[in-house]
């Protein structure tokens, strides 16, 4: 399997490597919350961590294991944990690895809820510096004696800033900081954050990994690159574990088990099925996005197109160096005389909906919806104009997508 291509591995690994029962092609999706053992000694050994096994599905179950195995392989990590949502993966990981008095550096362009959660961390005594991560210098300047971790997204939403991924990775290695990368926008077929030195890779499985908009989920993968023996936040009781197991075990025991943001087995199965077509969908939606971006960039009613695949994008070079393709998130500013609400209402095939990474193309005006709560001042800092519309480009046929945009623009 090791030397096979991305999709070959993905569609056959379950069957060949983990051998489901009765010749089943998929791992069984089991909804049982509890697991019984003939001899109580077996259950005791599981509780005491002497052997592996399932006891109660808040902390593990076979369907969850199957998805975790896939995610670990896709990110080439040493282990992973899945959660009920992407936010559960992010919050659970940070809340269990950090403590009051710590300082972290977070991209100022992060996802709205991650940004909001940074405020929660501050209330708990963990200080946060929000910096422009398109240049490693800003990250370096924010480092303090108590800095523990740097959190970035690969391509930010909605303005599509690309983090200075490789240089930040080198800086984190030099300073022994945990480098945590949210890889939601550029899932494994496009980019493996391990290649730029990430210690932990988090993602919302709800988006591209599932792709079908029928299940929420999140994941954190330990890449094995970080030496957790140097990290002060690991509990004494876990120091006896092999170094590469320390962080994930802490996130599992103190986070998943205590806080309970567990993924349902049904959702895990739905996400695993979605993942099989990840590469095909990414090829198609990224191709569509590039074609559409090129079309919109020359349109007289469009003021600006934000898409890393365009040569004029400020981080186009960074994106070309890191990603196989440029993703499928794009935003535009219409010229000020045109109304963004009227435009999206004229789109016939494109859906007015939040969410991204779906098979269908979606549109949403940004300032009035997903970034409304943070207020005008923060929006300005994030580069979000009042007339901005964000699109998540789907896998429809390219000509149909462009035709829909064309007719909607004509009507303005
Ligand atoms: C959607 C998203 C999340 C949160 O994921 P949910 O599954 O919706 O909780 C986190 N990070 C990024 C970059 C996202 O786009």
Coordinates of C-alpha atoms and ligand atoms in Angstrom, one line a residue:
X1 CA 0.0 0.0 0.0
X2 CA 2.8 2.4 0.9
X3 CA 3.9 3.1 -2.6
X4 CA 0.4 3.4 -4.1
X5 CA -1.2 6.7 -5.0
X6 CA -3.4 8.9 -2.8
X7 CA -6.8 7.6 -3.9
X8 CA -5.7 4.0 -4.3
X9 CA -4.6 3.9 -0.7
X10 CA -7.7 5.7 0.5
X11 CA -10.2 3.4 -1.1
X12 CA -8.4 0.1 -0.3
X13 CA -6.6 0.7 3.0
X14 CA -9.6 -0.1 5.2
X15 CA -10.1 -3.5 3.6
X16 CA -6.5 -4.5 3.2
X17 CA -4.9 -3.2 6.3
X18 CA -7.6 -3.5 9.0
X19 CA -9.6 -6.5 7.6
X20 CA -13.2 -5.9 8.5
X21 CA -15.2 -9.1 9.4
X22 CA -17.1 -11.3 6.9
X23 CA -15.3 -9.8 3.9
X24 CA -17.0 -6.4 4.4
X25 CA -15.4 -3.7 2.3
X26 CA -16.0 -1.0 4.9
X27 CA -15.3 -1.1 8.6
X28 CA -18.5 -1.8 10.4
X29 CA -20.4 1.2 11.7
X30 CA -21.3 0.3 15.2
X31 CA -23.6 2.4 17.2
X32 CA -23.2 0.6 20.5
X33 CA -22.3 2.9 23.3
X34 CA -21.2 0.1 25.6
X35 CA -18.8 -2.9 25.1
X36 CA -19.2 -6.0 27.1
X37 CA -16.5 -8.5 28.1
X38 CA -17.0 -12.1 29.2
X39 CA -14.4 -11.8 31.9
X40 CA -14.4 -8.7 34.0
X41 CA -10.6 -8.9 34.1
X42 CA -10.5 -7.9 30.4
X43 CA -12.5 -4.7 31.2
X44 CA -10.3 -4.0 34.1
X45 CA -7.2 -4.2 31.9
X46 CA -8.8 -1.8 29.4
X47 CA -9.6 0.7 32.2
X48 CA -6.1 0.4 33.5
X49 CA -4.6 1.0 30.1
X50 CA -2.8 -2.4 30.1
X51 CA -4.5 -3.5 26.9
X52 CA -6.3 -1.6 24.1
X53 CA -10.0 -2.0 23.7
X54 CA -13.3 -0.2 23.8
X55 CA -15.3 0.4 27.0
X56 CA -17.6 3.3 26.4
X57 CA -18.0 5.2 23.1
X58 CA -17.4 8.7 24.5
X59 CA -13.7 7.8 24.3
X60 CA -13.5 5.2 21.6
X61 CA -15.4 2.9 19.3
X62 CA -14.6 0.9 16.2
X63 CA -16.1 3.4 13.7
X64 CA -14.1 6.2 15.3
X65 CA -10.9 4.1 15.1
X66 CA -11.5 3.5 11.4
X67 CA -11.7 7.2 10.7
X68 CA -8.8 8.0 12.9
X69 CA -6.7 5.4 11.1
X70 CA -7.5 7.1 7.8
X71 CA -6.8 10.6 9.0
X72 CA -3.5 9.5 10.6
X73 CA -2.4 8.0 7.3
X74 CA -3.6 11.0 5.2
X75 CA -1.6 13.5 7.3
X76 CA 1.3 11.0 7.7
X77 CA 1.1 11.3 11.5
X78 CA 1.7 9.1 14.4
X79 CA -1.9 9.2 15.7
X80 CA -5.1 11.2 15.7
X81 CA -8.3 11.9 17.5
X82 CA -11.7 12.8 15.9
X83 CA -14.3 15.1 17.5
X84 CA -17.9 16.1 17.1
X85 CA -17.0 19.2 15.1
X86 CA -13.9 21.1 13.9
X87 CA -14.4 23.6 16.8
X88 CA -14.4 20.7 19.3
X89 CA -11.1 19.5 17.9
X90 CA -9.6 23.0 18.2
X91 CA -11.0 23.9 21.6
X92 CA -10.4 20.5 23.2
X93 CA -6.8 20.4 22.0
X94 CA -5.9 24.0 23.2
X95 CA -7.8 23.7 26.5
X96 CA -6.0 20.6 27.5
X97 CA -2.5 21.5 26.3
X98 CA -2.4 25.1 27.7
X99 CA -2.8 26.5 31.1
X100 CA -3.1 29.9 32.8
X101 CA 0.0 31.9 32.4
X102 CA 0.8 30.5 28.9
X103 CA 1.0 32.7 25.8
X104 CA 0.1 31.7 22.3
X105 CA 0.4 33.4 18.9
X106 CA -2.7 33.1 16.6
X107 CA -3.2 34.3 13.0
X108 CA -5.3 37.4 13.0
X109 CA -7.1 36.0 10.0
X110 CA -8.5 32.8 11.6
X111 CA -12.0 31.5 11.2
X112 CA -14.5 33.5 13.1
X113 CA -15.2 31.0 15.9
X114 CA -11.5 30.3 16.4
X115 CA -11.1 34.1 16.8
X116 CA -14.0 34.2 19.3
X117 CA -12.4 31.2 21.2
X118 CA -9.2 33.1 21.5
X119 CA -11.2 35.5 23.7
X120 CA -12.3 32.6 25.9
X121 CA -8.7 31.6 26.3
X122 CA -7.8 35.1 27.5
X123 CA -10.6 34.9 30.1
X124 CA -8.9 31.8 31.4
X125 CA -5.6 33.5 31.8
X126 CA -3.9 32.3 28.6
X127 CA -2.8 35.4 26.7
X128 CA -3.1 35.6 22.9
X129 CA -1.3 37.7 20.4
X130 CA -3.1 38.0 17.1
X131 CA -0.6 38.6 14.3
X132 CA -0.4 38.9 10.5
X133 CA 1.0 35.5 9.6
X134 CA 1.7 36.2 6.0
X135 CA 5.2 37.2 7.2
X136 CA 7.1 35.1 9.7
X137 CA 8.7 38.3 11.1
X138 CA 5.4 39.2 12.7
X139 CA 5.3 35.9 14.5
X140 CA 8.9 36.2 15.6
X141 CA 8.3 39.7 17.0
X142 CA 5.4 38.3 19.1
X143 CA 7.3 35.6 20.9
X144 CA 7.6 35.9 24.7
X145 CA 9.3 33.8 27.3
X146 CA 6.0 32.0 28.1
X147 CA 5.0 31.5 24.4
X148 CA 4.0 27.8 23.9
X149 CA 2.2 27.5 20.6
X150 CA 1.6 29.1 17.2
X151 CA -1.7 28.6 15.5
X152 CA -2.3 29.3 11.8
X153 CA -4.6 28.4 9.0
X154 CA -3.2 27.5 5.6
X155 CA -5.5 29.7 3.5
X156 CA -7.6 32.2 5.5
X157 CA -11.3 32.7 4.9
X158 CA -12.7 34.9 3.4
X159 CA -9.7 37.1 2.2
X160 CA -7.6 34.1 1.3
X161 CA -4.3 35.2 2.9
X162 CA -1.8 32.4 2.9
X163 CA 0.4 31.9 6.0
X164 CA 4.1 32.0 5.6
X165 CA 3.9 28.3 6.4
X166 CA 7.4 27.0 5.9
X167 CA 9.2 29.9 7.6
X168 CA 6.9 29.8 10.6
X169 CA 7.6 26.1 10.8
X170 CA 11.3 26.7 10.9
X171 CA 10.9 29.4 13.5
X172 CA 8.8 27.1 15.7
X173 CA 11.4 24.4 15.5
X174 CA 14.1 26.8 16.4
X175 CA 12.2 28.1 19.4
X176 CA 10.7 24.7 20.4
X177 CA 7.1 26.0 20.0
X178 CA 4.2 23.8 19.2
X179 CA 3.2 24.6 15.6
X180 CA -0.5 24.0 15.1
X181 CA -1.9 24.2 11.6
X182 CA -5.6 24.3 10.7
X183 CA -5.6 22.4 7.4
X184 CA -9.3 22.7 6.7
X185 CA -8.9 24.7 3.5
X186 CA -6.2 22.6 2.0
X187 CA -7.0 19.0 3.0
X188 CA -4.3 16.3 2.7
X189 CA -4.5 15.8 -1.1
X190 CA -3.6 19.5 -1.5
X191 CA -1.2 19.9 1.4
X192 CA 0.3 18.0 4.3
X193 CA 1.1 20.4 7.1
X194 CA 3.8 17.9 8.3
X195 CA 5.8 19.0 5.3
X196 CA 6.3 22.5 6.8
X197 CA 7.0 21.2 10.3
X198 CA 3.5 21.2 11.9
X199 CA 3.4 19.4 15.3
X200 CA -0.4 19.2 15.3
X201 CA -2.7 19.4 12.3
X202 CA -6.4 20.2 13.1
X203 CA -9.2 20.3 10.6
X204 CA -12.9 20.5 10.3
X205 CA -13.9 17.2 8.6
X206 CA -17.3 18.8 8.0
X207 CA -15.9 20.7 5.0
X208 CA -13.8 19.1 2.3
X209 CA -13.1 15.8 4.0
X210 CA -16.7 14.8 4.2
X211 CA -17.7 17.0 1.2
X212 CA -21.4 16.1 1.3
X213 CA -22.7 18.4 4.0
X214 CA -24.3 15.6 5.9
X215 CA -22.0 15.2 8.9
X216 CA -20.1 17.5 11.3
X217 CA -16.7 16.4 12.5
X218 CA -13.2 17.5 13.5
X219 CA -9.8 16.0 13.8
X220 CA -6.4 16.6 15.4
X221 CA -3.3 14.6 14.1
X222 CA 0.0 14.5 15.9
X223 CA 2.7 14.5 13.1
X224 CA 5.3 13.1 15.5
X225 CA 7.7 16.0 14.7
X226 CA 7.5 17.7 18.1
X227 CA 9.4 16.5 21.1
X228 CA 6.7 16.7 23.8
X229 CA 9.3 16.0 26.6
X230 CA 10.2 19.7 26.2
X231 CA 6.6 20.9 26.6
X232 CA 5.8 22.2 30.1
X233 CA 2.1 21.6 29.7
X234 CA 2.2 17.8 29.7
X235 CA 0.9 16.3 33.0
X236 CA 3.4 14.5 35.2
X237 CA 1.3 11.3 35.1
X238 CA 1.8 11.1 31.3
X239 CA 5.5 11.7 31.3
X240 CA 6.2 7.9 31.4
X241 CA 4.5 7.4 28.1
X242 CA 6.5 7.3 24.8
X243 CA 7.1 11.0 23.9
X244 CA 5.0 10.9 20.7
X245 CA 2.0 9.6 22.7
X246 CA 2.0 12.2 25.4
X247 CA 0.1 15.1 23.8
X248 CA -2.7 13.0 22.1
X249 CA -3.2 11.0 25.3
X250 CA -3.6 14.2 27.3
X251 CA -6.0 15.6 24.7
X252 CA -7.9 12.3 24.8
X253 CA -8.0 11.8 28.6
X254 CA -8.4 15.4 29.7
X255 CA -10.2 16.7 26.6
X256 CA -12.2 14.1 24.7
X257 CA -13.1 12.0 27.8
X258 CA -13.7 14.8 30.3
X259 CA -15.2 17.4 28.0
X260 CA -17.1 14.9 25.8
X261 CA -17.0 16.4 22.3
X262 CA -17.1 13.0 20.8
X263 CA -18.0 12.3 17.2
X264 CA -21.0 10.0 16.6
X265 CA -20.2 6.6 14.9
X266 CA -22.8 7.4 12.2
X267 CA -21.1 10.7 11.4
X268 CA -17.6 9.0 11.4
X269 CA -18.8 6.5 8.9
X270 CA -20.4 9.2 6.7
X271 CA -17.1 11.2 6.8
X272 CA -15.1 8.1 5.9
X273 CA -17.3 7.5 2.8
X274 CA -16.9 11.1 1.8
X275 CA -13.1 11.0 2.1
X276 CA -12.9 8.3 -0.6
X277 CA -13.5 10.9 -3.3
X278 CA -11.5 13.7 -1.7
X279 CA -8.8 13.9 -4.4
X280 CA -11.4 13.8 -7.2
X281 CA -13.4 16.5 -5.7
X282 CA -10.4 18.7 -4.9
X283 CA -9.1 18.4 -8.5
X284 CA -12.5 19.4 -9.8
X285 CA -13.4 22.2 -7.4
X286 CA -9.9 23.8 -7.5
X287 CA -10.0 23.7 -11.3
X288 CA -13.4 25.3 -11.3
X289 CA -12.2 28.0 -8.9
X290 CA -9.2 28.9 -11.0
X291 CA -11.3 29.2 -14.1
X292 CA -13.9 31.3 -12.4
X293 CA -11.3 33.5 -10.7
X294 CA -9.7 34.2 -14.1
X295 CA -13.1 35.1 -15.5
X296 CA -14.1 37.4 -12.6
X297 CA -10.7 39.1 -12.5
X298 CA -11.4 40.7 -15.9
X299 CA -15.1 41.5 -15.3
X300 CA -15.9 45.3 -15.4
X301 CA -18.4 45.0 -12.5
X302 CA -15.9 43.2 -10.2
X303 CA -13.5 45.4 -8.2
X304 CA -11.3 42.7 -6.8
X305 CA -10.9 38.9 -6.7
X306 CA -9.3 37.2 -3.8
X307 CA -7.9 33.8 -4.9
X308 CA -4.4 32.5 -4.3
X309 CA -4.3 30.9 -7.7
X310 CA -4.2 34.3 -9.4
X311 CA -0.7 35.7 -10.1
X312 CA -1.8 39.1 -8.7
X313 CA -2.6 37.5 -5.3
X314 CA 0.0 38.8 -2.7
X315 CA 0.9 35.3 -1.5
X316 CA 0.6 33.6 -4.9
X317 CA 4.2 32.4 -4.7
X318 CA 3.9 31.1 -1.2
X319 CA 0.8 29.2 -2.3
X320 CA 2.5 27.7 -5.4
X321 CA 5.4 26.5 -3.3
X322 CA 3.2 24.7 -0.7
X323 CA -0.1 23.5 -2.3
X324 CA -0.8 21.1 -5.1
X325 CA -3.7 23.3 -6.2
X326 CA -5.0 26.6 -4.9
X327 CA -8.1 25.6 -3.1
X328 CA -11.7 26.4 -3.9
X329 CA -12.5 29.4 -1.6
X330 CA -12.7 32.7 -3.3
X331 CA -14.1 36.1 -2.5
X332 CA -14.8 39.2 -4.5
X333 CA -15.5 42.8 -4.0
X334 CA -18.1 44.1 -6.4
X335 CA -17.5 47.7 -7.6
X336 CA -19.1 50.0 -5.0
X337 CA -22.0 51.0 -7.1
X338 CA -23.3 47.4 -7.2
X339 CA -25.3 45.7 -4.5
X340 CA -23.9 42.4 -3.2
X341 CA -27.3 41.2 -2.0
X342 CA -28.8 41.8 -5.5
X343 CA -26.0 39.9 -7.0
X344 CA -26.3 36.7 -4.9
X345 CA -30.1 36.8 -5.3
X346 CA -29.6 36.8 -9.1
X347 CA -27.4 33.6 -8.9
X348 CA -29.7 30.8 -9.9
X349 CA -27.7 27.6 -9.5
X350 CA -25.3 28.8 -6.8
X351 CA -26.8 28.4 -3.3
X352 CA -27.1 31.3 -0.8
X353 CA -25.7 29.4 2.1
X354 CA -23.0 29.4 4.7
X355 CA -20.6 26.4 4.9
X356 CA -17.8 25.6 2.6
X357 CA -16.2 22.6 1.0
X358 CA -19.5 21.3 -0.3
X359 CA -20.0 19.6 -3.7
X360 CA -22.3 22.5 -4.6
X361 CA -21.1 26.1 -5.2
X362 CA -22.2 28.4 -2.3
X363 CA -22.3 32.2 -1.9
X364 CA -22.6 34.4 1.1
X365 CA -22.1 38.2 1.7
X366 CA -19.5 38.3 4.5
X367 CA -19.9 41.5 6.5
X368 CA -23.6 40.9 7.2
X369 CA -23.3 37.3 8.2
X370 CA -20.3 35.2 9.1
X371 CA -18.2 38.2 10.2
X372 CA -21.1 40.4 11.4
X373 CA -20.6 39.7 15.1
X374 CA -17.0 40.9 15.3
X375 CA -17.9 44.4 14.3
X376 CA -16.7 46.9 11.7
X377 CA -13.3 47.6 13.3
X378 CA -12.2 44.0 13.4
X379 CA -13.5 43.4 9.9
X380 CA -11.4 46.3 8.7
X381 CA -8.3 44.8 10.3
X382 CA -9.0 41.5 8.6
X383 CA -9.4 43.2 5.2
X384 CA -13.1 42.5 4.9
X385 CA -15.1 45.1 2.9
X386 CA -18.8 45.7 3.3
X387 CA -19.4 44.6 -0.3
X388 CA -17.4 41.3 -0.1
X389 CA -19.0 38.1 -1.2
X390 CA -17.4 34.7 -0.4
X391 CA -17.8 31.7 -2.6
X392 CA -17.1 28.0 -1.9
X393 CA -16.7 26.6 -5.4
X394 CA -18.2 23.2 -5.9
X395 CA -17.8 20.3 -8.4
X396 CA -20.5 21.3 -10.9
X397 CA -19.4 21.6 -14.5
X398 CA -17.1 24.6 -15.1
X399 CA -19.2 26.2 -17.9
X400 CA -22.4 26.0 -15.8
X401 CA -20.8 27.8 -12.9
X402 CA -19.3 30.6 -15.0
X403 CA -22.6 30.9 -16.9
X404 CA -24.5 31.5 -13.7
X405 CA -22.0 34.2 -12.5
X406 CA -22.2 35.8 -16.0
X407 CA -26.0 36.1 -16.0
X408 CA -26.1 37.4 -12.4
X409 CA -23.5 40.1 -13.2
X410 CA -25.3 41.1 -16.4
X411 CA -28.5 41.7 -14.3
X412 CA -26.8 44.3 -12.1
Ligands
LIG1 C1 -15.4 25.4 9.6 C2 -14.1 25.6 10.1 C3 -13.8 25.3 11.4 C4 -14.8 24.7 12.4 O1 -15.3 23.5 12.0 P1 -16.8 23.0 12.4 O2 -16.7 21.5 11.9 O3 -17.8 23.8 11.7 O4 -16.9 23.1 13.8 C5 -12.5 25.5 11.8 N1 -11.6 26.0 11.0 C6 -11.8 26.4 9.8 C7 -10.7 26.9 8.9 C8 -13.1 26.2 9.3 O5 -13.4 26.5 8.0

